[in-house]
Amino acid sequence: MNRDDCLALDAADPLKAFRDEFVLPEGVVYLVGNSLGALPRRTSERVRRAVEQEWGRELVGGWNSAGWYAQPLTTGDRLAPLIGVGPGSVVVGNTTSIAVYQAVAAALRLNPSRNVVVADVTNFPTDNYVLEGLGCEIRDISEGLHDDVAVVLLSEVNYRTGERYDVAEMTARVQAAGALMVWDLCHSVGALEIDVSAADFALGCTYKYLNGGPGAPAFLYVNPRHHEAAENVLSGWYAHAEPFAFEPRFRPADGIRRFTVSTPHVLSFAALEASLDVWERVDLAQVRAKSVQLTSLFVDLVGDALELASPREPERRGSQVSFFHRDGYPVMRALIDRGVHGDFRAPDILRFGFAPLYIRHVDVYDAAQTLLEVLDKELWRDEKYAQRLAVT
Amino acid sequence: MNRDDCLALDAADPLKAFRDEFVLPEGVVYLVGNSLGALPRRTSERVRRAVEQEWGRELVGGWNSAGWYAQPLTTGDRLAPLIGVGPGSVVVGNTTSIAVYQAVAAALRLNPSRNVVVADVTNFPTDNYVLEGLGCEIRDISEGLHDDVAVVLLSEVNYRTGERYDVAEMTARVQAAGALMVWDLCHSVGALEIDVSAADFALGCTYKYLNGGPGAPAFLYVNPRHHEAAENVLSGWYAHAEPFAFEPRFRPADGIRRFTVSTPHVLSFAALEASLDVWERVDLAQVRAKSVQLTSLFVDLVGDALELASPREPERRGSQVSFFHRDGYPVMRALIDRGVHGDFRAPDILRFGFAPLYIRHVDVYDAAQTLLEVLDKELWRDEKYAQRLAVT
């Protein structure tokens, strides 16, 4: 596979037109869309409208006229097809950590005779930290599914390695063991064809492959079979049966609205809405097919130059490729200095995310060639790459 | 006091220049700044910069280069003087409901031998609903402060009547009774000189008098004496001692950062930052003095035409004036139809908020005259005002 072959694949790519819908920096191959997705071109105008027209002119009337009040539900319905579930089963708002808290707290109450939550020590840490705040007993998935397990919380795609669980198989196994299944979809939504309709709960963020913007609101799916019995421990006024009745006692809303909490972050929602305007025209089967092509091409081109941390079989990974390197930090800095943006995860992981809506085969080719050059010529040994960036 | 007297007061107003910093709709007297504050002129450009430059160009680098990562703390430090507390004691993020949950959960754990939370049945309902989610025993403030009371949660200014608690006196009384004091400042921040430095926790929203925008992030103050012992039950990765170490177990950060949760809603923060650019030039003593003038003028001008629901003594109320009216809903709609925007709270409250940065004495005069005309001529009896607006 040479560069011209890649250009030919790009010319035949059914998703190629989507690249023009994103603002992409000149001279950069941006392989960090699995961390923060690129800016859709339409977003700035949508946010400007939310600020200047909806807020500036409508003022408090915007809660009705601009649909702010219903955003957690209307945006949830737009997002639902991306995770394979129906309308009326997803709310949008808050953050992934808060959605984990809501989901696992509710799942524990639905399974009160058991008290263990099984997680994966390799989950993104916030998931496991939040479990500690819930005060439950936590056990690693490697210890199996015993009969005291109430809830299992797993990420469909692992944030470090890109390894993917078989959602259908694991959901069935967990439920057969008498536990409830909660999926974290942060690293899969917008990159895979997802179907969590059999799961009990699912959640994730919208700022990675979905391009909702930095800190965009999270989503929470609750299986409709739990809508009547599930409790939302974060029972804010939005979750009340009649929020504007201002009743003294909490009475949960029917349906998915009982999993809202309170006032949505309207300006952050505006950006997410603009991104969903793009996603509603996307065929997820094409996204997945292109993702497999891009990641496989990168694995093939890098070859034996680095030890692969991701599964080699494309069906077992998401849309990212990770490699081990003892000096991963300076390697990544040297790469970024040459216009190839991936990221580093301590202690030794080089991560590259491939967002199929705006990454081309030729980008993969160029990124691989740059990476091979950095490794071959040991360019990363330059001492300017050794110093850590402050993140405080 | 006639209209010319009001114009003279406006000409001498030390805050008069601030009005030009806001986008205000033509032909409207906006007395709903206690619900959603008006748009500061600088906000649109600040948000555009966050979208197009910080996100669009810096991409994931914005976490460092644009200071997103530190927003919960840096914005907290900017907000701290508005509530009379020092730097390093306030975090910004999430929503008021979530901050109530964090504060009361932490306060209960700090006072483990007691199990009752005292609230005010007239609090904004979300505060009391959230307490139900915490599973504690809830008792109304009217029942007194017995020795089983762990925590007291009150709003400095009541959302319906505008009645104000004496924060210093009540904080001292609650603490003398062995309980922890949590203040909700939603209806006071930006309208009063606040000093909650003696309280245990305080929280509030930033979209009312502070003009942070619809659904702007909330704030949470934790008294530094609790920073070492207090626990954040929403222990997301931002609250970890070393978030980027990705350790498997949660270890709380030192100081106020342990009360952050997770990724900030960056675009919503951008709007709040623009608003704080205004507030850092504001003298809160002038704000309070003008607020007292405006609300007193409105009370005087309306006179006996309506029954006052707010305290008559200005020192006992915030920056809003409420009246009772059995047909409050059509009365308010008739007023809005004539360019005077207040709001209605079921079952019988007409609410008028006076944001001293952009409301003039002449606005108060005009609003009162319009209200008196609507009442005197019974204009609200027109059947077009009877139909409720759908809020769903």
PDB file of C-alpha atoms in Angstrom, chain A residues 23 25 30 32 35-40 43-44 47-48 51-52 55-57 59-60 63-64 68-70 94-95 97-98 101 109 121 124-126 128-130 132-133 159 207 211-217 233-237 240 244 246-250 261-268 271 345-346 390-392, chain B residues 23 25 30 32 35-40 43-44 47-48 51-52 55-57 59-60 63-64 68-70 94-95 97-98 101 109 121 124-126 128-130 132-133 159 207 211-217 233-237 240 244 246-250 261-268 271 345-346 390-392:
ATOM      1  CA  VAL A  23     -12.491  22.812  10.764  1.00  0.00           C
ATOM      2  CA  PRO A  25      -5.835  22.761  11.359  1.00  0.00           C
ATOM      3  CA  TYR A  30      -5.264  15.108  14.060  1.00  0.00           C
ATOM      4  CA  VAL A  32      -6.853  12.761  18.895  1.00  0.00           C
ATOM      5  CA  SER A  35     -10.142  12.524  23.106  1.00  0.00           C
ATOM      6  CA  LEU A  36     -11.627  15.773  21.753  1.00  0.00           C
ATOM      7  CA  GLY A  37     -13.396  15.669  18.394  1.00  0.00           C
ATOM      8  CA  ALA A  38     -12.785  18.395  15.806  1.00  0.00           C
ATOM      9  CA  LEU A  39     -15.027  21.448  15.427  1.00  0.00           C
ATOM     10  CA  PRO A  40     -17.886  21.025  12.934  1.00  0.00           C
ATOM     11  CA  THR A  43     -21.162  24.782  15.260  1.00  0.00           C
ATOM     12  CA  SER A  44     -19.950  28.350  15.606  1.00  0.00           C
ATOM     13  CA  VAL A  47     -23.659  28.655  19.283  1.00  0.00           C
ATOM     14  CA  ARG A  48     -23.731  32.294  18.155  1.00  0.00           C
ATOM     15  CA  VAL A  51     -26.034  33.371  22.624  1.00  0.00           C
ATOM     16  CA  GLU A  52     -27.219  36.343  20.584  1.00  0.00           C
ATOM     17  CA  TRP A  55     -30.456  34.298  25.140  1.00  0.00           C
ATOM     18  CA  GLY A  56     -29.862  37.885  24.048  1.00  0.00           C
ATOM     19  CA  ARG A  57     -33.274  38.529  22.494  1.00  0.00           C
ATOM     20  CA  LEU A  59     -34.088  36.136  27.400  1.00  0.00           C
ATOM     21  CA  VAL A  60     -36.021  34.003  29.887  1.00  0.00           C
ATOM     22  CA  TRP A  63     -36.872  28.248  27.938  1.00  0.00           C
ATOM     23  CA  ASN A  64     -40.006  27.830  25.850  1.00  0.00           C
ATOM     24  CA  TRP A  68     -34.098  24.879  26.223  1.00  0.00           C
ATOM     25  CA  TYR A  69     -36.396  23.328  28.749  1.00  0.00           C
ATOM     26  CA  ALA A  70     -36.768  20.107  26.778  1.00  0.00           C
ATOM     27  CA  ASN A  94     -24.165  16.728  33.182  1.00  0.00           C
ATOM     28  CA  THR A  95     -21.022  14.624  32.784  1.00  0.00           C
ATOM     29  CA  SER A  97     -18.979  10.719  35.955  1.00  0.00           C
ATOM     30  CA  ILE A  98     -22.375  11.916  37.111  1.00  0.00           C
ATOM     31  CA  TYR A 101     -23.138   7.631  39.573  1.00  0.00           C
ATOM     32  CA  ARG A 109     -31.319  -0.326  44.171  1.00  0.00           C
ATOM     33  CA  VAL A 121      -9.404  -2.122  36.615  1.00  0.00           C
ATOM     34  CA  PHE A 124     -11.110   4.931  32.481  1.00  0.00           C
ATOM     35  CA  PRO A 125     -10.414   5.720  36.149  1.00  0.00           C
ATOM     36  CA  THR A 126     -13.343   8.071  36.726  1.00  0.00           C
ATOM     37  CA  ASN A 128     -14.012   3.273  39.208  1.00  0.00           C
ATOM     38  CA  TYR A 129     -13.490   6.385  41.344  1.00  0.00           C
ATOM     39  CA  VAL A 130     -17.203   7.123  41.167  1.00  0.00           C
ATOM     40  CA  GLU A 132     -15.884   4.308  45.465  1.00  0.00           C
ATOM     41  CA  GLY A 133     -18.085   7.343  46.151  1.00  0.00           C
ATOM     42  CA  TYR A 159      -9.485   4.011  26.639  1.00  0.00           C
ATOM     43  CA  TYR A 207     -17.023  15.268  22.954  1.00  0.00           C
ATOM     44  CA  ASN A 211     -17.598  16.291  18.175  1.00  0.00           C
ATOM     45  CA  GLY A 212     -19.915  17.972  20.681  1.00  0.00           C
ATOM     46  CA  GLY A 213     -17.184  20.277  21.963  1.00  0.00           C
ATOM     47  CA  PRO A 214     -14.962  20.440  25.057  1.00  0.00           C
ATOM     48  CA  GLY A 215     -16.957  19.336  28.068  1.00  0.00           C
ATOM     49  CA  ALA A 216     -20.101  18.697  26.016  1.00  0.00           C
ATOM     50  CA  PRO A 217     -22.948  17.110  28.004  1.00  0.00           C
ATOM     51  CA  VAL A 233     -30.614   9.502  43.448  1.00  0.00           C
ATOM     52  CA  LEU A 234     -29.845  12.925  41.941  1.00  0.00           C
ATOM     53  CA  SER A 235     -33.513  13.837  42.181  1.00  0.00           C
ATOM     54  CA  GLY A 236     -33.396  17.453  41.080  1.00  0.00           C
ATOM     55  CA  TRP A 237     -36.423  19.421  40.011  1.00  0.00           C
ATOM     56  CA  HIS A 240     -40.123  15.791  39.100  1.00  0.00           C
ATOM     57  CA  PHE A 244     -43.422  23.871  37.685  1.00  0.00           C
ATOM     58  CA  PHE A 246     -43.149  23.510  42.867  1.00  0.00           C
ATOM     59  CA  GLU A 247     -44.508  20.797  45.137  1.00  0.00           C
ATOM     60  CA  PRO A 248     -42.708  20.385  48.453  1.00  0.00           C
ATOM     61  CA  ARG A 249     -42.074  16.633  48.016  1.00  0.00           C
ATOM     62  CA  PHE A 250     -40.354  14.830  45.169  1.00  0.00           C
ATOM     63  CA  VAL A 261     -31.350  16.330  37.154  1.00  0.00           C
ATOM     64  CA  SER A 262     -31.655  20.058  36.645  1.00  0.00           C
ATOM     65  CA  THR A 263     -31.152  23.019  34.343  1.00  0.00           C
ATOM     66  CA  PRO A 264     -29.252  22.032  31.162  1.00  0.00           C
ATOM     67  CA  HIS A 265     -26.044  23.833  30.159  1.00  0.00           C
ATOM     68  CA  VAL A 266     -27.746  25.489  27.198  1.00  0.00           C
ATOM     69  CA  LEU A 267     -24.683  26.862  25.390  1.00  0.00           C
ATOM     70  CA  SER A 268     -22.895  23.528  25.586  1.00  0.00           C
ATOM     71  CA  ALA A 271     -22.735  22.932  20.144  1.00  0.00           C
ATOM     72  CA  ARG A 345      -1.038   7.759  28.425  1.00  0.00           C
ATOM     73  CA  ALA A 346       1.253   6.925  31.303  1.00  0.00           C
ATOM     74  CA  ALA A 390       2.388  21.045  33.113  1.00  0.00           C
ATOM     75  CA  VAL A 391      -1.224  20.035  33.544  1.00  0.00           C
ATOM     76  CA  THR A 392      -2.474  21.633  36.736  1.00  0.00           C
TER      77      THR A 392
ATOM     78  CA  VAL B  23     -27.832  43.640  25.406  1.00  0.00           C
ATOM     79  CA  PRO B  25     -34.387  44.219  24.195  1.00  0.00           C
ATOM     80  CA  TYR B  30     -36.799  43.197  31.898  1.00  0.00           C
ATOM     81  CA  VAL B  32     -36.668  38.713  35.264  1.00  0.00           C
ATOM     82  CA  SER B  35     -34.381  34.123  36.833  1.00  0.00           C
ATOM     83  CA  LEU B  36     -32.133  34.556  33.777  1.00  0.00           C
ATOM     84  CA  GLY B  37     -29.756  37.509  33.692  1.00  0.00           C
ATOM     85  CA  ALA B  38     -29.340  39.580  30.539  1.00  0.00           C
ATOM     86  CA  LEU B  39     -26.582  38.969  27.983  1.00  0.00           C
ATOM     87  CA  PRO B  40     -23.381  40.961  28.571  1.00  0.00           C
ATOM     88  CA  THR B  43     -20.072  37.441  25.977  1.00  0.00           C
ATOM     89  CA  SER B  44     -20.701  36.612  22.348  1.00  0.00           C
ATOM     90  CA  VAL B  47     -17.826  32.368  23.404  1.00  0.00           C
ATOM     91  CA  ARG B  48     -16.902  32.718  19.728  1.00  0.00           C
ATOM     92  CA  VAL B  51     -15.415  27.809  19.862  1.00  0.00           C
ATOM     93  CA  GLU B  52     -13.343  29.005  16.913  1.00  0.00           C
ATOM     94  CA  TRP B  55     -11.522  24.450  20.274  1.00  0.00           C
ATOM     95  CA  GLY B  56     -11.260  24.898  16.516  1.00  0.00           C
ATOM     96  CA  ARG B  57      -7.541  25.699  16.357  1.00  0.00           C
ATOM     97  CA  LEU B  59      -8.159  21.279  19.607  1.00  0.00           C
ATOM     98  CA  VAL B  60      -7.178  18.967  22.440  1.00  0.00           C
ATOM     99  CA  TRP B  63      -6.923  21.827  27.889  1.00  0.00           C
ATOM    100  CA  ASN B  64      -3.553  23.390  28.591  1.00  0.00           C
ATOM    101  CA  TRP B  68      -9.838  24.624  30.289  1.00  0.00           C
ATOM    102  CA  TYR B  69      -8.402  22.090  32.641  1.00  0.00           C
ATOM    103  CA  ALA B  70      -8.199  24.557  35.527  1.00  0.00           C
ATOM    104  CA  ASN B  94     -22.226  21.183  37.228  1.00  0.00           C
ATOM    105  CA  THR B  95     -25.529  22.508  38.565  1.00  0.00           C
ATOM    106  CA  SER B  97     -28.815  20.552  42.419  1.00  0.00           C
ATOM    107  CA  ILE B  98     -25.573  18.632  42.146  1.00  0.00           C
ATOM    108  CA  TYR B 101     -26.064  16.950  46.824  1.00  0.00           C
ATOM    109  CA  ARG B 109     -20.482  12.658  56.918  1.00  0.00           C
ATOM    110  CA  VAL B 121     -40.335  24.053  52.974  1.00  0.00           C
ATOM    111  CA  PHE B 124     -36.657  26.376  45.850  1.00  0.00           C
ATOM    112  CA  PRO B 125     -37.965  22.802  45.532  1.00  0.00           C
ATOM    113  CA  THR B 126     -34.858  21.295  43.950  1.00  0.00           C
ATOM    114  CA  ASN B 128     -35.530  19.710  49.117  1.00  0.00           C
ATOM    115  CA  TYR B 129     -35.941  17.129  46.345  1.00  0.00           C
ATOM    116  CA  VAL B 130     -32.198  16.523  46.359  1.00  0.00           C
ATOM    117  CA  GLU B 132     -34.820  13.146  49.486  1.00  0.00           C
ATOM    118  CA  GLY B 133     -32.346  11.521  47.123  1.00  0.00           C
ATOM    119  CA  TYR B 159     -37.190  32.492  45.479  1.00  0.00           C
ATOM    120  CA  TYR B 207     -27.268  32.559  35.541  1.00  0.00           C
ATOM    121  CA  ASN B 211     -25.555  36.877  33.939  1.00  0.00           C
ATOM    122  CA  GLY B 212     -23.544  33.735  33.181  1.00  0.00           C
ATOM    123  CA  GLY B 213     -26.056  32.519  30.591  1.00  0.00           C
ATOM    124  CA  PRO B 214     -28.785  29.878  30.458  1.00  0.00           C
ATOM    125  CA  GLY B 215     -27.686  26.843  32.436  1.00  0.00           C
ATOM    126  CA  ALA B 216     -24.332  28.410  33.368  1.00  0.00           C
ATOM    127  CA  PRO B 217     -22.268  26.313  35.797  1.00  0.00           C
ATOM    128  CA  VAL B 233     -19.339  11.564  47.166  1.00  0.00           C
ATOM    129  CA  LEU B 234     -19.187  12.487  43.475  1.00  0.00           C
ATOM    130  CA  SER B 235     -15.542  11.455  43.375  1.00  0.00           C
ATOM    131  CA  GLY B 236     -14.821  11.839  39.673  1.00  0.00           C
ATOM    132  CA  TRP B 237     -11.338  11.967  38.219  1.00  0.00           C
ATOM    133  CA  HIS B 240      -8.194  12.935  42.347  1.00  0.00           C
ATOM    134  CA  PHE B 244      -3.360  12.155  35.002  1.00  0.00           C
ATOM    135  CA  PHE B 246      -4.736   7.268  36.112  1.00  0.00           C
ATOM    136  CA  GLU B 247      -4.345   5.379  39.380  1.00  0.00           C
ATOM    137  CA  PRO B 248      -6.824   2.564  39.925  1.00  0.00           C
ATOM    138  CA  ARG B 249      -7.994   3.812  43.356  1.00  0.00           C
ATOM    139  CA  PHE B 250      -9.386   7.202  44.284  1.00  0.00           C
ATOM    140  CA  VAL B 261     -16.168  16.187  39.718  1.00  0.00           C
ATOM    141  CA  SER B 262     -15.146  15.915  36.102  1.00  0.00           C
ATOM    142  CA  THR B 263     -14.658  17.642  32.754  1.00  0.00           C
ATOM    143  CA  PRO B 264     -16.006  21.229  32.818  1.00  0.00           C
ATOM    144  CA  HIS B 265     -18.586  22.376  30.269  1.00  0.00           C
ATOM    145  CA  VAL B 266     -16.062  24.631  28.556  1.00  0.00           C
ATOM    146  CA  LEU B 267     -18.403  26.643  26.309  1.00  0.00           C
ATOM    147  CA  SER B 268     -20.735  27.401  29.196  1.00  0.00           C
ATOM    148  CA  ALA B 271     -19.889  32.801  28.876  1.00  0.00           C
ATOM    149  CA  ARG B 345     -45.047  31.485  40.423  1.00  0.00           C
ATOM    150  CA  ALA B 346     -48.004  29.262  41.221  1.00  0.00           C
ATOM    151  CA  ALA B 390     -47.041  24.947  27.649  1.00  0.00           C
ATOM    152  CA  VAL B 391     -43.800  24.139  29.404  1.00  0.00           C
ATOM    153  CA  THR B 392     -43.021  20.532  28.623  1.00  0.00           C
TER     154      THR B 392
END
